[in-house]
Amino acid sequence: MSELAGQTIQQLFKQWRSGDAEAGQAMASRFSDWYYAIAASRLGDPPCRQPLETACRRFAEGVSTVTEARLLPGWSHDIIVEELKTAGERAWGGDFPNNITGKKKPSDLLAKAVDKLTPAQVTLLDRAYDRKVPLDDVKALANEAGGYPIAVLQARYALKRVLRSQYNVQFTEVPDQPNLDWGPLPLYECGRMDGTNEEKSFETWMLSDLSLCKDIAEFSSFAIALRGGALKAKPKATASSEAITIPPHHHPNHPPGPGPGARGPQQGRAHRRCCGGRGHLGGDRRDDERLMRGGGEGVRADAATVTAMRLAEARAALDDGDPQTAIVEAEELLDVDPENLDALFLVGDASLELGDALGARAAYERYLELCPEDPGALSGLAVACFDLTDLDGSLSAARQAVALEPQLAEAWHQLALILELRGEAKEARQNQRRAAELEPDTFPIPAPVPQAAFTQALNRAQASLPKRLRAWYAQVPMELFPLPDLDELRRSSPPISPSVVALSQGAPPEDPVAAWERPPSALRFFQKNLEREATFSGDLVATLRDALIREAAEWLGLSPDDAQLDR
């Protein structure tokens, strides 16, 4: 497809209409990148995901109705604009961490980077991206620094260079000398273009230059933070991705899945997908490329539409806390296309949400057979293997993940858990600190829970239980151990996750009535796991109470929300 890279959209379109499937794939990839750049710049990622997926689906469904190449840019632009309007049209501030930012908040990185810029550059960027500042004032500042708009563009690239060199932000588009034709770029990112026609002209022009699309897409999170005043003394946040994204591998209050292997902390997966892929502008585009396969009137838009719709439904179900539906949708896709990478990744994610580590491991392993160097899948495999007490497999996958993506906090955290269980405390702490530096909100350094604090919090947790459970637990000794015993965990089938907070000692009676009459001989809590869960939740008493209810339900053969536990 390399010979197609230099061709225009119009040329690719004509070749596709003539039946050239490869040209169709190249065209689909180009439109996918273009749509993503526009959507991410306006709304941010992840808020742009749903309108982006819908726009891609509409493009696939309708492109065969476009008969002239000259009509294609305007027709396709109308689609993405219509979908973005339904989602809010533009974000005027907020933090949207992503892989480019190393999962760090853009506003935090900007606050550090200002010290490496000149005061004039900081002032110019702050005022240029603040639409409340009159444009004439911005022009006056820019003229003092070399002219408008080129001075703003130069300050923007100075910021990108600092972020890349000093804070390891993985930018690819940082030219030594800016392209003078791109002068309007900051004006576009600031939302300052005069009317819809000027903005439409600029966005349509973007379609002819993939490097420009890449530049806008990779800087989008920072542009939104700048629009919200991130360079001011008190940054303003009008939106936050933290209320939208799911913390990787860490949902301590998620209901336990079926079987003993689901006990303990429930672990979710970050959903790093957009428009049917694991990332645009450099990521895998198998689904995007399928959109145009076939060419001419024989375009296979129907199959592509079904794929896009099923993926969107599966992701929505997972985001809404319904992993079982997500698995059903994804597996129906896999029945038709066993090598669909997005569907395999979704099955892995959703299986971990359900506590099905065996299913997750199988999905990630199959994914990695097809795409062996994906750090996200390797990190997911590390979690699944860990939950199955396969420490060697988990260690290997986690180490491969951080080698491929050193900014992947999730994998560093997993390494810390493995090494802690192996008794390598010093290295475990180093890896935990690394994870906390990258994602302090998701993987905070655990606060110690000494015996005295544990006893006091446990008494309060027991006192908060319903009367029947409180009386039942009054017969059960409570003990605190550093970590669970792997051999004991492996006696269950499937094994119990080493992340478990508490375990009942003994085997429950088969008769539910007898289980009420014969409680466990002891309930053991595991200090290191408890410290992690309590630090993440911010409430030691609530963490203990959840563990008490979960273990009682497990012993009694009930679900944690069964009415019998509330009496």
Coordinates of C-alpha atoms in Angstrom, one line a residue, residues 64 68 84 106-107 126 278 292 304 317 325 333 347 419 424 440-441 557:
S64 CA -21.2 4.1 -2.2
E68 CA -18.1 12.2 -7.8
L84 CA -20.2 16.1 17.1
P106 CA -2.4 17.3 30.7
S107 CA -3.0 20.3 33.1
D126 CA -2.5 31.4 27.5
R278 CA -6.9 0.4 19.6
M292 CA -13.9 0.0 1.9
A304 CA -18.6 -3.3 8.1
A317 CA -22.3 -2.5 27.7
T325 CA -23.7 -8.5 27.5
L333 CA -18.5 -11.0 16.2
V347 CA -13.7 -10.4 25.7
L419 CA 7.4 -9.5 43.4
E424 CA 11.2 -9.4 46.8
P440 CA -1.2 8.4 41.3
D441 CA -5.0 8.3 41.4
G557 CA -24.0 -19.7 49.0

